[in-house]
Amino acid sequence: MIPLTFFLILAALLFGLGIAGALLRTNAIRMLMCIELMLNAVNLNLVAFSHYITPGVFRGQVLAIFVMVVAAAEAAVGLAIILELTRKRKVIDVDRTTLLKW
Amino acid sequence: MPAAAATPVMADLRLVLPEVILALVATALLAGGFVGVGKNRARLLAGMALGGLVVAFLALWPGYRELTGAEGNNMMGLFSQMLVADRFGLFFRATFIAVAAMVVMYSTRYVEQHNLPAAEFYSLVLFAAVGMMLMAGSIELITIYIGLELTSISSYILAGLMRNDPKSNEAAIKYFLTGSIASAVFLFGISLLYGLTGTTNLVAMWMVDPSATAVTGPAWNVLMAVASVFILGGLGFKVAAVPFHMWAPDTYEGAPTPVTGFFSVGPKGAAFAALLRIFPLGIVLLSTRWIGIMTVVAVITMTLGNLSALLQTNVKRMLAYSSIAQAGYILVGFAAAAGGGAGGVMFYVVAYAFINLGVFAVILHLSTHGQGETVESFNGLAQRSPAIAAAMVVFLLGLIGVPFTSGFFAKFYIFGAAVNAGLAWLAVVMAVNSAVSVGYYYVIVRNMYLVQPPEGSGKLAVTPGLAVTITVATLMTLALGLASQPVIGWISSSAGM
């Protein structure tokens, strides 16, 4: 059986990749994708913990399902906001949104 | 912890009636956006939202009745511990309903003037309020997360609601991107906490024996520290604590003014409530370490907030930094948890909520007359609207923490807690910071009283909604400053969680 540590390392890598991308990229869509990556790393963590640490109790899975639902809602709102930005200002890079000091 | 007895669903429902009512009214408001087109529709929707909030406030009564009989902070688990009814939660839920009601009242004219979509606006304020109430009324990380996201997602939309203003859109996108990253970080912390303790219930977490978990020894300590830093980071973002404050000035400046006022007290207060739940219960075993972190964060947050506020000329941006500084004062309460800081935090949040909503109501009063963006727009306000200028002075004194205002007691309790906890130097830093803050608050008072109003400007008419909000805020600021005893009594029976 694959040990828990493997799952945790994978999740940590995914999360690191996500947060690095979200902080370093300037394209709003890419940042959104990186945020999704972070959330999926969390889901992997939750399901792995649930399976290995509390077998038979589905708290982790339940939380993971909630995370997916919320992520979908968040993406819907986020894409709408980004769409508005590209429509009005013809930009998608957040470092070019400089009406307000960043 | 109460036994996980299976209570009938209806009995539980009775205690979360306020949330249910608000969620239903919020949904009905959205539908109301499609019905009718008359020019009075916006006002009708505002009235409906306000009515819903009043009913929700009254619906807190069964919970109040149930809890006043109980001793101490008795927690009643609802829906298999997904929510709890306790004094702590009731305190914050009542505060959040009041905050939402004041926001609805002071926004009506602004919504009409700037052609904001009224149905969406009021509905989102109510949804955000439900999220905040869920955060405060739970000891279950799943529910706290759902509440946090309900508040956050509503807030992102509210920030960008002024669709023909590119600044509003920019505020929304910055808030959304940084906020989502913070949520993900918070969630990662939760997942680690769950893995380490095998539960998502904070009370169960509190009772976990670290030597009997899957990970033990030094690894447990390290992972626990990582988890608590992630959770603190995620919630620290919501309260705009340094170094997670970068979004606040931009979002506060760009968002519609009533929304900015809401952000500065609503989601922020809810995040403080969640921190008060999570840290003393979930991460109690690391208390000595997170107190060190909290101390450093508190000192940097208040100092940076105050110094940056001194440099601002845009009022909303100045208040953004002022609210960062206020968050720093509140964080002192966390660092001084050992000295009874939790009660200080609770009092501070409610005192600050009324004061800051009052300040924003005054700014909205100026904005109905096309002003209110810069500190110069306060010029001669004492002659143009004497009563409102006087109220503004009360609010600013409250923000500084002058005696006879609620702000004084708020600071006083946190001071006391810091001294009790052996962190007297932290109290001194706080006092110095309060003195620095006089610098930028005084500019507004000077402009109101000592500077002549611009040529040819007469008296400014005040709308009923703003008049009521400013009156309520003033009364609450003075009442909590002069007769804080009932509130303190309630807090001291609930903070000892």
Coordinates of C-alpha atoms in Angstrom, one line a residue:
Chain A
M1 CA 0.0 0.0 0.0
I2 CA 1.2 3.5 -0.8
P3 CA 2.2 5.2 2.5
L4 CA 0.5 8.4 3.6
T5 CA 3.7 10.4 3.3
F6 CA 3.6 10.1 -0.5
F7 CA 0.2 11.7 -0.7
L8 CA 1.3 14.5 1.6
I9 CA 4.5 15.2 -0.3
L10 CA 2.5 15.3 -3.6
A11 CA 0.0 17.6 -2.0
A12 CA 2.7 19.9 -0.6
L13 CA 4.4 20.0 -4.1
L14 CA 1.1 20.9 -5.8
F15 CA 0.4 23.5 -3.2
G16 CA 3.9 25.0 -3.5
L17 CA 3.5 25.1 -7.3
G18 CA 0.1 26.7 -6.9
I19 CA 1.2 29.4 -4.5
A20 CA 4.4 30.1 -6.5
G21 CA 2.4 30.6 -9.6
A22 CA -0.3 32.6 -8.0
L23 CA 2.2 35.0 -6.5
L24 CA 4.6 35.2 -9.5
R25 CA 2.3 35.2 -12.4
T26 CA 0.5 38.4 -13.5
N27 CA -2.1 37.0 -15.9
A28 CA -5.3 36.9 -14.0
I29 CA -6.5 33.6 -15.6
R30 CA -3.3 31.9 -14.8
M31 CA -3.5 33.1 -11.2
L32 CA -7.0 31.7 -11.0
M33 CA -5.7 28.3 -12.3
C34 CA -2.9 28.3 -9.7
I35 CA -5.5 29.0 -7.0
E36 CA -7.4 26.0 -8.2
L37 CA -4.2 24.0 -8.0
M38 CA -3.8 25.0 -4.3
L39 CA -7.4 24.0 -3.5
N40 CA -6.9 20.6 -5.2
A41 CA -3.7 20.1 -3.1
V42 CA -5.9 20.7 0.0
N43 CA -8.4 18.2 -1.3
L44 CA -5.7 15.6 -1.8
N45 CA -4.5 16.2 1.7
L46 CA -8.0 15.9 3.2
V47 CA -8.9 12.7 1.4
A48 CA -5.6 11.1 2.2
F49 CA -5.8 12.0 5.9
S50 CA -9.4 10.8 6.0
H51 CA -8.5 7.5 4.5
Y52 CA -5.4 6.8 6.6
I53 CA -6.0 8.6 9.9
T54 CA -9.8 8.3 10.4
P55 CA -10.9 5.3 8.3
G56 CA -14.6 4.9 8.2
V57 CA -15.2 8.5 9.3
F58 CA -15.8 10.7 6.3
R59 CA -15.1 14.2 7.7
G60 CA -12.2 14.8 5.3
Q61 CA -14.2 13.7 2.3
V62 CA -17.1 15.9 3.3
L63 CA -14.9 18.9 3.6
A64 CA -13.3 18.1 0.3
I65 CA -16.7 18.1 -1.4
F66 CA -17.5 21.4 0.2
V67 CA -14.2 22.8 -1.0
M68 CA -15.0 21.7 -4.6
V69 CA -18.4 23.4 -4.4
V70 CA -17.0 26.6 -3.0
A71 CA -14.1 26.5 -5.6
A72 CA -16.7 26.4 -8.4
A73 CA -18.6 29.3 -6.9
E74 CA -15.3 31.2 -6.5
A75 CA -14.2 30.5 -10.0
A76 CA -17.6 31.7 -11.4
V77 CA -17.4 35.0 -9.5
G78 CA -13.7 35.4 -10.3
L79 CA -14.1 34.8 -14.0
A80 CA -17.0 37.3 -14.1
I81 CA -14.7 39.9 -12.4
I82 CA -11.9 39.2 -14.8
L83 CA -14.3 39.3 -17.8
E84 CA -15.4 42.8 -16.7
L85 CA -11.7 43.8 -16.5
T86 CA -10.9 42.7 -20.0
R87 CA -14.0 44.2 -21.4
K88 CA -13.5 47.6 -19.9
R89 CA -9.8 48.0 -20.0
K90 CA -8.6 45.5 -22.6
V91 CA -6.0 44.1 -20.2
I92 CA -5.7 40.8 -18.3
D93 CA -2.4 41.3 -16.6
V94 CA -3.0 42.4 -13.0
D95 CA 0.3 44.4 -12.9
R96 CA -1.3 46.7 -15.5
T97 CA -4.3 47.5 -13.3
T98 CA -2.7 50.6 -11.7
L99 CA -5.5 53.1 -11.2
L100 CA -5.0 52.3 -7.5
K101 CA -1.5 52.0 -6.1
W102 CA -0.9 48.2 -5.8
Chain B
M1 CA -18.4 19.9 25.7
P2 CA -22.0 18.9 25.6
A3 CA -22.9 15.3 24.8
A4 CA -23.5 14.7 21.1
A5 CA -27.1 13.9 21.9
A6 CA -29.4 13.7 18.9
T7 CA -31.7 16.7 19.4
P8 CA -34.8 17.0 17.2
V9 CA -34.1 19.1 14.1
M10 CA -36.9 21.5 14.8
A11 CA -35.4 22.4 18.2
D12 CA -32.1 23.1 16.6
L13 CA -33.6 25.1 13.8
R14 CA -35.2 27.4 16.4
L15 CA -31.8 28.5 17.5
V16 CA -30.5 29.2 14.0
L17 CA -33.7 31.0 12.9
P18 CA -31.9 34.3 12.3
E19 CA -29.6 32.8 9.8
V20 CA -32.4 30.9 8.1
I21 CA -34.5 34.1 7.9
L22 CA -31.7 36.2 6.5
A23 CA -30.8 33.6 3.9
L24 CA -34.5 33.4 2.8
V25 CA -34.8 37.2 2.6
A26 CA -31.6 37.5 0.7
T27 CA -32.8 35.0 -1.9
A28 CA -36.2 36.7 -2.1
L29 CA -34.4 40.0 -2.6
L30 CA -32.6 38.5 -5.6
A31 CA -35.9 37.5 -7.1
G32 CA -37.2 41.0 -6.3
G33 CA -34.7 42.3 -8.8
F34 CA -36.8 40.9 -11.6
V35 CA -40.1 42.2 -10.3
G36 CA -41.4 45.7 -11.2
V37 CA -39.3 48.6 -12.5
G38 CA -40.7 51.6 -10.6
K39 CA -38.3 54.1 -9.3
N40 CA -39.3 53.2 -5.8
R41 CA -38.1 49.6 -6.2
A42 CA -34.7 50.3 -4.7
R43 CA -36.3 51.7 -1.6
L44 CA -38.7 48.9 -1.4
L45 CA -35.9 46.4 -1.5
A46 CA -34.0 48.3 1.1
G47 CA -37.0 48.2 3.3
M48 CA -37.4 44.5 2.8
A49 CA -33.8 43.9 3.7
L50 CA -34.1 46.0 6.8
G51 CA -37.3 44.3 7.7
G52 CA -35.6 40.9 7.3
L53 CA -32.7 42.1 9.5
V54 CA -35.1 43.3 12.2
V55 CA -37.0 40.0 12.2
A56 CA -33.7 38.1 12.3
F57 CA -32.6 40.2 15.3
L58 CA -35.8 39.4 17.1
A59 CA -35.4 35.7 16.2
L60 CA -32.2 35.7 18.4
W61 CA -34.6 35.8 21.3
P62 CA -35.1 32.0 21.8
G63 CA -31.3 31.6 21.8
Y64 CA -31.0 34.4 24.3
R65 CA -33.6 32.9 26.5
E66 CA -32.0 29.5 26.4
L67 CA -28.6 30.9 27.2
T68 CA -29.3 33.3 30.0
G69 CA -30.5 30.4 32.1
A70 CA -27.3 28.5 31.5
E71 CA -24.2 29.2 33.5
G72 CA -21.0 30.3 31.9
N73 CA -20.3 29.8 28.2
N74 CA -22.4 26.7 27.9
M75 CA -22.2 25.3 24.4
M76 CA -25.2 23.7 22.9
G77 CA -24.2 21.7 19.8
L78 CA -26.7 21.9 16.9
F79 CA -27.1 19.7 13.9
S80 CA -24.5 17.1 15.2
Q81 CA -22.1 19.9 16.4
M82 CA -22.0 21.6 13.0
L83 CA -23.1 24.8 14.7
V84 CA -23.2 25.8 18.4
A85 CA -25.4 28.1 20.3
D86 CA -23.4 29.8 23.0
R87 CA -23.0 33.3 24.6
F88 CA -20.0 34.0 22.5
G89 CA -21.7 33.2 19.3
L90 CA -24.9 35.1 20.2
F91 CA -22.8 38.2 21.0
F92 CA -21.2 38.3 17.6
R93 CA -24.4 37.3 15.7
A94 CA -26.3 40.1 17.2
T95 CA -23.4 42.5 16.4
F96 CA -23.3 41.3 12.8
I97 CA -27.1 41.7 12.3
A98 CA -26.8 45.3 13.7
V99 CA -23.9 46.0 11.3
A100 CA -25.8 44.7 8.3
A101 CA -28.8 46.8 9.3
M102 CA -26.8 49.9 9.6
V103 CA -25.1 49.2 6.2
V104 CA -28.5 48.8 4.6
M105 CA -29.8 52.0 6.2
Y106 CA -26.8 54.2 5.2
S107 CA -26.5 52.8 1.7
T108 CA -30.0 53.6 0.3
R109 CA -29.2 57.0 -1.1
Y110 CA -25.8 55.9 -2.4
V111 CA -27.4 53.0 -4.2
E112 CA -30.0 55.2 -5.9
Q113 CA -27.5 57.9 -6.8
H114 CA -24.9 55.6 -8.3
N115 CA -27.4 53.3 -10.0
L116 CA -26.1 50.2 -8.2
P117 CA -28.2 47.1 -8.8
A118 CA -30.3 47.4 -5.6
A119 CA -31.5 43.8 -5.5
E120 CA -28.0 42.4 -5.7
F121 CA -26.5 44.9 -3.3
Y122 CA -28.9 44.3 -0.4
S123 CA -29.0 40.5 -1.1
L124 CA -25.2 40.3 -1.0
V125 CA -25.0 42.3 2.2
L126 CA -27.4 39.9 3.8
F127 CA -25.6 36.8 2.4
A128 CA -22.3 38.1 3.7
A129 CA -24.0 38.7 7.1
V130 CA -25.2 35.1 7.2
G131 CA -21.6 34.0 6.4
M132 CA -20.3 36.1 9.2
M133 CA -22.9 34.7 11.6
L134 CA -22.0 31.1 10.6
M135 CA -18.3 31.8 11.3
A136 CA -19.0 33.1 14.8
G137 CA -21.6 30.5 15.6
S138 CA -19.5 27.4 15.0
I139 CA -16.8 25.3 16.5
E140 CA -16.6 23.2 13.4
L141 CA -13.8 24.0 10.9
I142 CA -16.1 22.9 8.0
T143 CA -18.8 25.4 8.9
I144 CA -16.2 28.1 9.7
Y145 CA -14.8 27.6 6.2
I146 CA -18.2 27.7 4.5
G147 CA -19.1 30.9 6.5
L148 CA -15.7 32.5 5.5
E149 CA -16.3 31.8 1.8
L150 CA -19.9 32.9 1.9
T151 CA -18.7 36.2 3.3
S152 CA -15.7 36.5 1.0
I153 CA -17.4 35.6 -2.3
S154 CA -20.2 38.1 -1.5
S155 CA -17.6 40.7 -0.7
Y156 CA -15.8 40.2 -4.0
I157 CA -18.9 40.9 -5.9
L158 CA -19.8 43.9 -3.6
A159 CA -16.4 45.4 -4.2
G160 CA -17.0 45.3 -8.0
L161 CA -20.6 46.3 -8.0
M162 CA -20.0 49.7 -9.4
R163 CA -19.7 48.4 -12.9
N164 CA -19.1 51.7 -14.8
D165 CA -16.2 52.6 -12.5
P166 CA -12.9 51.0 -13.5
K167 CA -11.6 51.6 -10.0
S168 CA -14.3 49.4 -8.5
N169 CA -13.5 46.6 -10.9
E170 CA -9.8 46.9 -10.0
A171 CA -10.7 46.8 -6.3
A172 CA -12.7 43.6 -7.0
I173 CA -10.0 41.9 -8.9
K174 CA -7.3 42.6 -6.4
Y175 CA -9.6 41.6 -3.5
F176 CA -10.6 38.4 -5.4
L177 CA -7.2 37.2 -6.3
T178 CA -5.5 37.9 -3.0
G179 CA -8.5 36.8 -1.1
S180 CA -8.7 33.4 -2.9
I181 CA -5.1 32.8 -2.3
A182 CA -5.6 33.5 1.4
S183 CA -8.6 31.2 1.5
A184 CA -6.6 28.4 0.0
V185 CA -3.8 29.0 2.5
F186 CA -6.3 28.9 5.4
L187 CA -7.7 25.7 4.0
F188 CA -4.3 24.0 3.7
G189 CA -3.8 24.9 7.4
I190 CA -7.2 23.3 8.2
S191 CA -6.3 20.1 6.3
L192 CA -3.0 19.8 8.3
L193 CA -4.9 20.4 11.5
Y194 CA -7.4 17.8 10.6
G195 CA -4.6 15.3 9.7
L196 CA -2.8 15.9 13.0
T197 CA -5.8 15.6 15.3
G198 CA -8.1 13.4 13.3
T199 CA -11.1 15.7 13.7
T200 CA -12.4 19.0 12.4
N201 CA -14.3 19.8 15.6
L202 CA -12.4 22.4 17.6
V203 CA -13.6 21.1 21.0
A204 CA -12.7 17.6 20.1
M205 CA -9.4 19.0 18.9
W206 CA -8.8 20.6 22.2
M207 CA -9.2 17.3 23.9
V208 CA -6.9 15.4 21.6
D209 CA -3.9 13.8 23.3
P210 CA -0.8 14.6 21.1
S211 CA 0.9 11.4 22.2
A212 CA -1.9 9.3 20.8
T213 CA -2.2 10.8 17.3
A214 CA -0.8 9.4 14.1
V215 CA 2.1 11.8 14.1
T216 CA 3.9 12.3 17.4
G217 CA 7.0 13.9 18.8
P218 CA 8.9 16.7 17.1
A219 CA 7.2 16.1 13.8
W220 CA 3.9 16.8 15.5
N221 CA 5.2 20.1 16.8
V222 CA 6.6 21.2 13.5
L223 CA 3.5 20.3 11.5
M224 CA 1.3 22.0 14.1
A225 CA 3.3 25.1 13.9
V226 CA 3.0 25.1 10.1
A227 CA -0.7 24.5 10.4
S228 CA -1.2 27.4 12.8
V229 CA 0.9 29.8 10.7
F230 CA -1.2 28.9 7.6
I231 CA -4.4 29.4 9.5
L232 CA -3.2 32.7 11.0
G233 CA -2.1 33.8 7.6
G234 CA -5.4 33.0 6.0
L235 CA -7.5 34.8 8.7
G236 CA -4.8 37.5 9.1
F237 CA -5.5 38.4 5.5
K238 CA -9.2 38.9 6.2
V239 CA -8.4 41.2 9.1
A240 CA -5.7 42.9 7.0
A241 CA -2.9 42.3 9.5
V242 CA 0.6 43.1 8.2
P243 CA 2.1 41.4 6.1
F244 CA -1.2 40.4 4.6
H245 CA -2.6 43.9 4.4
M246 CA -1.6 45.0 0.8
W247 CA -5.0 44.5 -0.6
A248 CA -6.8 46.7 1.9
P249 CA -6.0 50.2 0.9
D250 CA -6.7 49.5 -2.8
T251 CA -9.9 47.6 -2.2
Y252 CA -11.1 50.2 0.3
E253 CA -10.4 53.1 -2.0
G254 CA -11.9 51.5 -5.1
A255 CA -15.0 49.7 -3.7
P256 CA -18.3 51.7 -3.4
T257 CA -18.1 53.7 -0.2
P258 CA -20.9 51.9 1.7
V259 CA -19.2 48.6 0.9
T260 CA -15.9 49.9 2.2
G261 CA -17.6 50.7 5.5
F262 CA -19.0 47.2 5.6
F263 CA -15.6 45.6 4.8
S264 CA -13.9 47.6 7.5
V265 CA -16.1 46.1 10.3
G266 CA -18.1 43.1 9.0
P267 CA -15.8 40.5 7.5
K268 CA -13.1 41.7 9.7
G269 CA -15.1 41.2 12.9
A270 CA -16.1 37.7 11.7
A271 CA -12.5 36.8 11.1
F272 CA -11.6 37.9 14.6
A273 CA -14.5 35.8 16.0
A274 CA -13.1 32.8 14.0
L275 CA -9.6 33.5 15.3
L276 CA -11.0 33.6 18.9
R277 CA -12.6 30.2 18.3
I278 CA -9.7 28.5 16.5
F279 CA -6.7 29.6 18.4
P280 CA -7.6 29.0 22.0
L281 CA -9.3 25.7 21.2
G282 CA -7.7 24.1 18.2
I283 CA -4.1 25.2 18.7
V284 CA -4.1 25.5 22.5
L285 CA -1.1 23.2 22.8
L286 CA 1.1 25.6 21.0
S287 CA -0.1 28.6 22.9
T288 CA 3.3 29.9 23.9
R289 CA 4.5 30.0 20.3
W290 CA 1.5 31.6 18.7
I291 CA 1.5 34.3 21.3
G292 CA 5.0 35.3 20.2
I293 CA 3.9 35.4 16.6
M294 CA 0.8 37.4 17.5
T295 CA 2.8 40.0 19.5
V296 CA 5.1 40.6 16.5
V297 CA 2.2 40.8 14.1
A298 CA 0.3 43.2 16.4
V299 CA 3.2 45.6 16.8
I300 CA 4.0 45.8 13.1
T301 CA 0.4 46.0 12.1
M302 CA -0.5 49.0 14.3
T303 CA 2.7 50.9 13.7
L304 CA 2.7 50.4 9.9
G305 CA -1.0 51.2 9.7
N306 CA -0.7 54.4 11.7
L307 CA 2.4 55.7 9.9
S308 CA 1.0 55.0 6.5
A309 CA -2.3 56.7 7.5
L310 CA -0.4 59.9 8.2
L311 CA 0.6 60.2 4.6
Q312 CA -2.8 59.8 3.0
T313 CA -5.0 62.5 1.5
N314 CA -7.8 60.3 0.2
V315 CA -10.2 59.7 3.1
K316 CA -11.1 56.1 2.2
R317 CA -7.5 55.2 1.9
M318 CA -6.6 56.9 5.2
L319 CA -9.4 54.9 6.9
A320 CA -8.1 51.8 5.3
Y321 CA -4.8 52.3 7.0
S322 CA -6.6 53.4 10.2
S323 CA -8.5 50.2 10.2
I324 CA -5.2 48.2 9.7
A325 CA -3.9 50.0 12.8
Q326 CA -7.1 49.2 14.7
A327 CA -6.7 45.5 13.7
G328 CA -3.2 45.8 15.3
Y329 CA -4.7 46.9 18.6
I330 CA -7.2 44.1 18.5
L331 CA -4.4 41.6 17.8
V332 CA -2.7 42.8 21.1
G333 CA -5.8 41.2 22.7
F334 CA -4.8 37.8 21.2
A335 CA -1.2 38.2 22.3
A336 CA -2.5 38.9 25.8
A337 CA -4.9 36.0 25.8
A338 CA -3.4 34.8 29.1
G339 CA -4.5 38.1 30.7
G340 CA -8.1 37.9 29.5
G341 CA -7.5 39.4 26.1
A342 CA -10.4 37.5 24.5
G343 CA -13.0 39.7 26.3
G344 CA -11.1 42.8 25.2
V345 CA -11.2 41.6 21.6
M346 CA -15.0 41.1 21.8
F347 CA -15.6 44.5 23.2
Y348 CA -13.2 46.1 20.8
V349 CA -14.9 44.5 17.8
V350 CA -18.4 45.8 18.7
A351 CA -17.2 49.2 19.8
Y352 CA -15.2 49.6 16.6
A353 CA -18.1 48.4 14.4
F354 CA -20.4 51.2 15.5
I355 CA -17.7 53.9 15.5
N356 CA -16.4 53.1 12.0
L357 CA -19.9 52.7 10.5
G358 CA -20.6 56.1 11.9
V359 CA -17.5 57.5 10.2
F360 CA -18.5 56.0 6.9
A361 CA -22.0 57.3 7.3
V362 CA -20.5 60.8 7.6
I363 CA -18.5 60.3 4.5
L364 CA -21.6 59.0 2.7
H365 CA -23.4 62.2 3.8
L366 CA -20.7 64.2 2.0
S367 CA -20.8 61.9 -0.9
T368 CA -24.6 62.5 -1.4
H369 CA -23.4 66.1 -2.2
G370 CA -20.7 64.9 -4.5
Q371 CA -17.8 65.1 -2.0
G372 CA -16.2 62.9 0.5
E373 CA -13.2 61.6 -1.4
T374 CA -10.5 63.9 0.1
V375 CA -9.8 65.3 3.5
E376 CA -10.5 68.8 2.0
S377 CA -14.1 67.9 1.5
F378 CA -14.6 68.1 5.3
N379 CA -13.7 71.8 5.1
G380 CA -16.1 73.9 7.2
L381 CA -18.5 70.9 7.8
A382 CA -19.1 72.4 11.2
Q383 CA -21.0 75.3 9.5
R384 CA -22.6 73.3 6.8
S385 CA -23.9 70.4 9.0
P386 CA -23.1 71.2 12.6
A387 CA -24.8 68.1 14.1
I388 CA -23.0 65.7 11.8
A389 CA -19.7 67.4 12.4
A390 CA -20.2 67.0 16.1
A391 CA -21.0 63.3 15.6
M392 CA -17.9 62.9 13.6
V393 CA -15.8 64.4 16.4
V394 CA -17.3 61.8 18.7
F395 CA -16.4 59.0 16.3
L396 CA -12.9 60.3 15.9
L397 CA -12.4 60.6 19.6
G398 CA -13.6 57.0 19.8
L399 CA -11.1 55.8 17.3
I400 CA -8.3 57.6 19.2
G401 CA -9.6 56.1 22.5
V402 CA -10.6 59.1 24.5
P403 CA -12.5 58.6 27.8
F404 CA -16.4 58.6 27.7
T405 CA -16.4 56.9 24.4
S406 CA -16.6 53.1 23.7
G407 CA -13.1 53.3 22.1
F408 CA -11.6 54.2 25.4
F409 CA -13.0 51.1 27.2
A410 CA -12.1 48.9 24.2
K411 CA -8.5 50.0 24.4
F412 CA -8.6 50.0 28.2
Y413 CA -9.6 46.3 28.4
I414 CA -6.9 45.3 25.9
F415 CA -4.4 47.4 27.8
G416 CA -5.4 45.7 31.0
A417 CA -5.1 42.3 29.5
A418 CA -1.6 43.0 28.1
V419 CA -0.5 44.2 31.5
N420 CA -2.0 41.1 33.2
A421 CA -0.3 38.9 30.7
G422 CA 3.1 40.5 31.5
L423 CA 3.3 42.3 28.3
A424 CA 3.3 45.9 29.7
W425 CA 5.7 47.0 26.9
L426 CA 3.1 46.0 24.4
A427 CA 0.6 48.3 26.1
V428 CA 3.1 51.1 25.9
V429 CA 3.6 50.5 22.2
M430 CA -0.2 50.6 21.8
A431 CA -0.5 53.9 23.7
V432 CA 2.3 55.5 21.6
N433 CA 0.5 54.4 18.5
S434 CA -2.8 55.9 19.7
A435 CA -1.0 59.1 20.2
V436 CA 0.4 59.0 16.6
S437 CA -3.1 58.3 15.3
V438 CA -4.2 61.7 16.7
G439 CA -2.1 63.2 13.9
Y440 CA -4.3 62.1 11.0
Y441 CA -7.7 62.1 12.8
Y442 CA -7.0 65.7 13.9
V443 CA -6.7 66.8 10.2
I444 CA -10.3 66.0 9.7
V445 CA -11.4 67.8 12.9
R446 CA -9.3 70.9 11.9
N447 CA -10.8 70.9 8.5
M448 CA -14.3 70.7 9.9
Y449 CA -14.0 73.4 12.5
L450 CA -11.1 75.7 11.6
V451 CA -11.2 75.9 7.9
Q452 CA -13.9 78.0 6.1
P453 CA -16.3 76.1 3.9
P454 CA -15.8 76.6 0.1
E455 CA -17.4 79.8 -1.3
G456 CA -21.2 79.7 -1.9
S457 CA -21.9 76.4 -0.1
G458 CA -24.9 76.3 2.0
K459 CA -26.2 73.9 4.6
L460 CA -26.1 70.2 3.5
A461 CA -29.4 68.4 3.6
V462 CA -29.2 65.0 5.3
T463 CA -31.2 61.9 4.2
P464 CA -33.3 60.0 6.8
G465 CA -31.3 56.8 6.5
L466 CA -28.0 58.6 7.2
A467 CA -29.5 60.6 10.0
V468 CA -30.7 57.4 11.7
T469 CA -27.4 55.6 11.2
I470 CA -25.3 58.5 12.5
T471 CA -27.6 58.9 15.5
V472 CA -27.5 55.2 16.4
A473 CA -23.7 55.1 15.9
T474 CA -23.2 58.1 18.1
L475 CA -25.6 56.8 20.8
M476 CA -23.8 53.4 20.8
T477 CA -20.4 55.0 21.0
L478 CA -21.4 57.0 24.0
A479 CA -23.5 54.3 25.6
L480 CA -20.8 51.8 25.4
G481 CA -18.4 54.4 26.8
L482 CA -20.6 55.5 29.7
A483 CA -22.6 52.4 30.6
S484 CA -20.7 49.4 29.3
Q485 CA -21.6 47.2 32.3
P486 CA -24.3 45.0 30.7
V487 CA -22.1 44.3 27.6
I488 CA -19.1 43.7 29.8
G489 CA -21.1 41.3 31.9
W490 CA -22.2 39.3 28.9
I491 CA -18.7 39.2 27.5
S492 CA -17.1 38.1 30.8
S493 CA -19.5 35.2 31.0
S494 CA -18.8 34.2 27.4
A495 CA -15.1 34.9 26.9
G496 CA -14.1 32.3 29.4
M497 CA -14.4 29.6 26.8

